[in-house]
Amino acid sequence: DRLNMCRLFFEEDLFQISDIEIKRGGKSYTIDTLTQIKEENPDLHIVILSGTYNTGTYETGALNPERVNNNNVRLYNIRILEYCNENGIDFVDVSTPMLDGRGFMPVEYASDGDYHIKKEPFKIWINILRDFADKKLRNVWKNPETMPPLVNE
């Protein structure tokens, strides 16, 4: 399941994996989860990573292209970024740097051809997160004001 996958992927001395949404049950909304975590842990430092864009190929049929498309993922990222900016939460865009010139994640980055990232492209994330950590340590990190466009204009 996803919870165990996250526990396997992330070193728990660097990240805390939460089962708060599983315990709450029902539909899960990011903003509700963030609000609950902040209420229960007011001193906790939260960092949100942007939602991952897809390849646009929809090869496995796992994604509904009318619902889960990169324009909607970008709108989600914009809303989460706005929430983060309004509530003093760090937001790191790890997804836009992975886009090709057409506004899609390259197919060769995806383990399923659609959405889930292979291990190798996570090196891009690592570099972005190192830059974030460096800037946080030097007290110069600032969240972006908005998400960049999907296609270079």
PDB file of C-alpha atoms in Angstrom:
ATOM      1  CA  ASP A   1       0.000   0.000   0.000  1.00  0.00           C
ATOM      2  CA  ARG A   2       0.996   3.679  -0.302  1.00  0.00           C
ATOM      3  CA  LEU A   3       1.872   4.144   3.348  1.00  0.00           C
ATOM      4  CA  ASN A   4       4.371   1.287   3.330  1.00  0.00           C
ATOM      5  CA  MET A   5       5.726   2.446  -0.036  1.00  0.00           C
ATOM      6  CA  CYS A   6       6.412   5.882   1.474  1.00  0.00           C
ATOM      7  CA  ARG A   7       8.048   4.343   4.528  1.00  0.00           C
ATOM      8  CA  LEU A   8      10.322   2.291   2.291  1.00  0.00           C
ATOM      9  CA  PHE A   9      11.203   5.218   0.037  1.00  0.00           C
ATOM     10  CA  PHE A  10      11.863   7.924   2.625  1.00  0.00           C
ATOM     11  CA  GLU A  11      14.359   7.682   5.442  1.00  0.00           C
ATOM     12  CA  GLU A  12      12.287   8.325   8.535  1.00  0.00           C
ATOM     13  CA  ASP A  13      15.094  10.173  10.288  1.00  0.00           C
ATOM     14  CA  LEU A  14      14.760  12.852   7.601  1.00  0.00           C
ATOM     15  CA  PHE A  15      11.002  12.701   7.013  1.00  0.00           C
ATOM     16  CA  GLN A  16       7.977  11.829   9.082  1.00  0.00           C
ATOM     17  CA  ILE A  17       5.470   9.620   7.312  1.00  0.00           C
ATOM     18  CA  SER A  18       1.946  10.221   8.568  1.00  0.00           C
ATOM     19  CA  ASP A  19      -1.057   7.907   8.500  1.00  0.00           C
ATOM     20  CA  ILE A  20      -3.378  10.749   9.506  1.00  0.00           C
ATOM     21  CA  GLU A  21      -5.487  10.473   6.329  1.00  0.00           C
ATOM     22  CA  ILE A  22      -5.882   6.719   6.676  1.00  0.00           C
ATOM     23  CA  LYS A  23      -7.035   7.078  10.284  1.00  0.00           C
ATOM     24  CA  ARG A  24      -9.442   9.882   9.361  1.00  0.00           C
ATOM     25  CA  GLY A  25     -10.981   7.795   6.559  1.00  0.00           C
ATOM     26  CA  GLY A  26     -13.235   9.013   3.787  1.00  0.00           C
ATOM     27  CA  LYS A  27     -12.174  11.502   1.155  1.00  0.00           C
ATOM     28  CA  SER A  28      -8.835  13.130   1.762  1.00  0.00           C
ATOM     29  CA  TYR A  29      -8.095  16.765   0.983  1.00  0.00           C
ATOM     30  CA  THR A  30      -4.567  18.123   1.311  1.00  0.00           C
ATOM     31  CA  ILE A  31      -5.628  21.370   2.950  1.00  0.00           C
ATOM     32  CA  ASP A  32      -7.667  19.533   5.618  1.00  0.00           C
ATOM     33  CA  THR A  33      -4.683  17.292   6.337  1.00  0.00           C
ATOM     34  CA  LEU A  34      -2.284  20.238   6.588  1.00  0.00           C
ATOM     35  CA  THR A  35      -4.670  22.084   8.883  1.00  0.00           C
ATOM     36  CA  GLN A  36      -4.993  19.049  11.177  1.00  0.00           C
ATOM     37  CA  ILE A  37      -1.229  18.456  11.270  1.00  0.00           C
ATOM     38  CA  LYS A  38      -0.575  22.134  12.127  1.00  0.00           C
ATOM     39  CA  GLU A  39      -3.260  22.074  14.856  1.00  0.00           C
ATOM     40  CA  GLU A  40      -1.824  18.917  16.430  1.00  0.00           C
ATOM     41  CA  ASN A  41       1.816  19.994  16.014  1.00  0.00           C
ATOM     42  CA  PRO A  42       2.006  23.810  16.045  1.00  0.00           C
ATOM     43  CA  ASP A  43       5.832  23.849  16.175  1.00  0.00           C
ATOM     44  CA  LEU A  44       6.290  21.332  13.355  1.00  0.00           C
ATOM     45  CA  HIS A  45       8.127  22.597  10.261  1.00  0.00           C
ATOM     46  CA  ILE A  46       6.219  21.412   7.195  1.00  0.00           C
ATOM     47  CA  VAL A  47       7.618  21.385   3.664  1.00  0.00           C
ATOM     48  CA  ILE A  48       5.261  20.643   0.766  1.00  0.00           C
ATOM     49  CA  LEU A  49       6.552  19.333  -2.550  1.00  0.00           C
ATOM     50  CA  SER A  50       4.640  20.150  -5.721  1.00  0.00           C
ATOM     51  CA  GLY A  51       2.368  17.578  -7.308  1.00  0.00           C
ATOM     52  CA  THR A  52       3.979  15.603 -10.111  1.00  0.00           C
ATOM     53  CA  TYR A  53       2.989  16.190 -13.709  1.00  0.00           C
ATOM     54  CA  ASN A  54       2.330  13.268 -16.043  1.00  0.00           C
ATOM     55  CA  THR A  55       3.651  12.214 -19.433  1.00  0.00           C
ATOM     56  CA  GLY A  56       0.419  12.905 -21.289  1.00  0.00           C
ATOM     57  CA  THR A  57       0.418   9.412 -22.793  1.00  0.00           C
ATOM     58  CA  TYR A  58      -2.064   7.750 -20.435  1.00  0.00           C
ATOM     59  CA  GLU A  59      -0.659   4.378 -21.478  1.00  0.00           C
ATOM     60  CA  THR A  60      -1.882   2.310 -18.543  1.00  0.00           C
ATOM     61  CA  GLY A  61      -5.367   3.758 -18.403  1.00  0.00           C
ATOM     62  CA  ALA A  62      -4.773   4.517 -14.731  1.00  0.00           C
ATOM     63  CA  LEU A  63      -5.353   8.227 -15.249  1.00  0.00           C
ATOM     64  CA  ASN A  64      -8.513   9.902 -16.472  1.00  0.00           C
ATOM     65  CA  PRO A  65      -7.137  12.564 -18.866  1.00  0.00           C
ATOM     66  CA  GLU A  66     -10.159  14.813 -18.353  1.00  0.00           C
ATOM     67  CA  ARG A  67      -9.582  14.889 -14.596  1.00  0.00           C
ATOM     68  CA  VAL A  68      -5.895  14.200 -14.063  1.00  0.00           C
ATOM     69  CA  ASN A  69      -4.161  16.307 -16.667  1.00  0.00           C
ATOM     70  CA  ASN A  70      -1.238  18.652 -16.298  1.00  0.00           C
ATOM     71  CA  ASN A  71      -3.382  21.786 -16.381  1.00  0.00           C
ATOM     72  CA  ASN A  72      -5.351  20.470 -13.392  1.00  0.00           C
ATOM     73  CA  VAL A  73      -2.165  19.371 -11.618  1.00  0.00           C
ATOM     74  CA  ARG A  74      -0.820  22.902 -12.139  1.00  0.00           C
ATOM     75  CA  LEU A  75      -4.052  24.389 -10.707  1.00  0.00           C
ATOM     76  CA  TYR A  76      -3.693  22.061  -7.699  1.00  0.00           C
ATOM     77  CA  ASN A  77      -0.084  23.191  -7.256  1.00  0.00           C
ATOM     78  CA  ILE A  78      -1.152  26.841  -7.485  1.00  0.00           C
ATOM     79  CA  ARG A  79      -3.809  26.362  -4.790  1.00  0.00           C
ATOM     80  CA  ILE A  80      -1.453  24.493  -2.480  1.00  0.00           C
ATOM     81  CA  LEU A  81       1.264  27.109  -3.036  1.00  0.00           C
ATOM     82  CA  GLU A  82      -1.228  29.883  -2.184  1.00  0.00           C
ATOM     83  CA  TYR A  83      -2.193  28.016   1.004  1.00  0.00           C
ATOM     84  CA  CYS A  84       1.470  27.580   1.903  1.00  0.00           C
ATOM     85  CA  ASN A  85       2.217  31.259   1.302  1.00  0.00           C
ATOM     86  CA  GLU A  86      -0.780  32.310   3.415  1.00  0.00           C
ATOM     87  CA  ASN A  87       0.156  29.954   6.276  1.00  0.00           C
ATOM     88  CA  GLY A  88       3.947  30.185   6.447  1.00  0.00           C
ATOM     89  CA  ILE A  89       4.583  26.697   5.030  1.00  0.00           C
ATOM     90  CA  ASP A  90       7.525  26.017   2.739  1.00  0.00           C
ATOM     91  CA  PHE A  91       6.660  24.872  -0.787  1.00  0.00           C
ATOM     92  CA  VAL A  92       9.245  23.382  -3.144  1.00  0.00           C
ATOM     93  CA  ASP A  93       8.495  22.969  -6.844  1.00  0.00           C
ATOM     94  CA  VAL A  94      10.232  19.702  -7.713  1.00  0.00           C
ATOM     95  CA  SER A  95       8.016  18.972 -10.717  1.00  0.00           C
ATOM     96  CA  THR A  96       8.292  21.861 -13.168  1.00  0.00           C
ATOM     97  CA  PRO A  97      12.055  21.324 -13.690  1.00  0.00           C
ATOM     98  CA  MET A  98      11.229  17.789 -14.860  1.00  0.00           C
ATOM     99  CA  LEU A  99       8.992  18.950 -17.731  1.00  0.00           C
ATOM    100  CA  ASP A 100       9.941  18.719 -21.369  1.00  0.00           C
ATOM    101  CA  GLY A 101       9.354  21.679 -23.709  1.00  0.00           C
ATOM    102  CA  ARG A 102       5.770  20.520 -24.367  1.00  0.00           C
ATOM    103  CA  GLY A 103       4.705  20.663 -20.707  1.00  0.00           C
ATOM    104  CA  PHE A 104       4.911  16.937 -19.966  1.00  0.00           C
ATOM    105  CA  MET A 105       7.176  14.740 -17.914  1.00  0.00           C
ATOM    106  CA  PRO A 106       9.358  12.744 -20.337  1.00  0.00           C
ATOM    107  CA  VAL A 107       8.040   9.193 -20.769  1.00  0.00           C
ATOM    108  CA  GLU A 108      11.469   7.794 -19.937  1.00  0.00           C
ATOM    109  CA  TYR A 109      11.137   9.310 -16.429  1.00  0.00           C
ATOM    110  CA  ALA A 110       7.962   7.337 -15.681  1.00  0.00           C
ATOM    111  CA  SER A 111       8.021   3.769 -14.383  1.00  0.00           C
ATOM    112  CA  ASP A 112       4.466   3.200 -15.612  1.00  0.00           C
ATOM    113  CA  GLY A 113       4.597   5.404 -18.724  1.00  0.00           C
ATOM    114  CA  ASP A 114       2.173   7.858 -17.118  1.00  0.00           C
ATOM    115  CA  TYR A 115       2.904   9.377 -13.755  1.00  0.00           C
ATOM    116  CA  HIS A 116       5.050   7.432 -11.298  1.00  0.00           C
ATOM    117  CA  ILE A 117       8.677   8.473 -11.371  1.00  0.00           C
ATOM    118  CA  LYS A 118      11.539   6.024 -11.823  1.00  0.00           C
ATOM    119  CA  LYS A 119      14.389   6.101  -9.342  1.00  0.00           C
ATOM    120  CA  GLU A 120      16.940   7.790 -11.644  1.00  0.00           C
ATOM    121  CA  PRO A 121      14.957  11.021 -12.277  1.00  0.00           C
ATOM    122  CA  PHE A 122      14.638  11.513  -8.512  1.00  0.00           C
ATOM    123  CA  LYS A 123      18.197  12.836  -8.749  1.00  0.00           C
ATOM    124  CA  ILE A 124      16.594  15.999 -10.154  1.00  0.00           C
ATOM    125  CA  TRP A 125      14.495  16.237  -6.988  1.00  0.00           C
ATOM    126  CA  ILE A 126      17.560  15.666  -4.832  1.00  0.00           C
ATOM    127  CA  ASN A 127      19.360  18.606  -6.448  1.00  0.00           C
ATOM    128  CA  ILE A 128      16.311  20.835  -6.011  1.00  0.00           C
ATOM    129  CA  LEU A 129      15.947  19.795  -2.360  1.00  0.00           C
ATOM    130  CA  ARG A 130      19.653  20.374  -1.716  1.00  0.00           C
ATOM    131  CA  ASP A 131      19.258  23.893  -3.079  1.00  0.00           C
ATOM    132  CA  PHE A 132      16.200  24.372  -0.841  1.00  0.00           C
ATOM    133  CA  ALA A 133      18.124  23.120   2.225  1.00  0.00           C
ATOM    134  CA  ASP A 134      21.097  25.357   1.436  1.00  0.00           C
ATOM    135  CA  LYS A 135      18.853  28.404   1.123  1.00  0.00           C
ATOM    136  CA  LYS A 136      16.956  27.517   4.311  1.00  0.00           C
ATOM    137  CA  LEU A 137      20.230  27.207   6.219  1.00  0.00           C
ATOM    138  CA  ARG A 138      21.315  30.613   4.926  1.00  0.00           C
ATOM    139  CA  ASN A 139      17.852  32.092   5.678  1.00  0.00           C
ATOM    140  CA  VAL A 140      17.331  33.153   2.059  1.00  0.00           C
ATOM    141  CA  TRP A 141      14.636  30.659   1.001  1.00  0.00           C
ATOM    142  CA  LYS A 142      11.450  32.208  -0.353  1.00  0.00           C
ATOM    143  CA  ASN A 143       8.491  30.312  -1.755  1.00  0.00           C
ATOM    144  CA  PRO A 144       7.647  31.086  -5.362  1.00  0.00           C
ATOM    145  CA  GLU A 145       4.805  33.544  -5.799  1.00  0.00           C
ATOM    146  CA  THR A 146       3.088  31.317  -8.359  1.00  0.00           C
ATOM    147  CA  MET A 147       3.730  28.209 -10.398  1.00  0.00           C
ATOM    148  CA  PRO A 148       5.519  28.694 -13.709  1.00  0.00           C
ATOM    149  CA  PRO A 149       3.680  27.875 -16.951  1.00  0.00           C
ATOM    150  CA  LEU A 150       3.829  24.278 -18.181  1.00  0.00           C
ATOM    151  CA  VAL A 151       5.340  25.253 -21.527  1.00  0.00           C
ATOM    152  CA  ASN A 152       8.243  27.640 -21.896  1.00  0.00           C
ATOM    153  CA  GLU A 153       6.844  30.800 -23.415  1.00  0.00           C
TER     154      GLU A 153
END
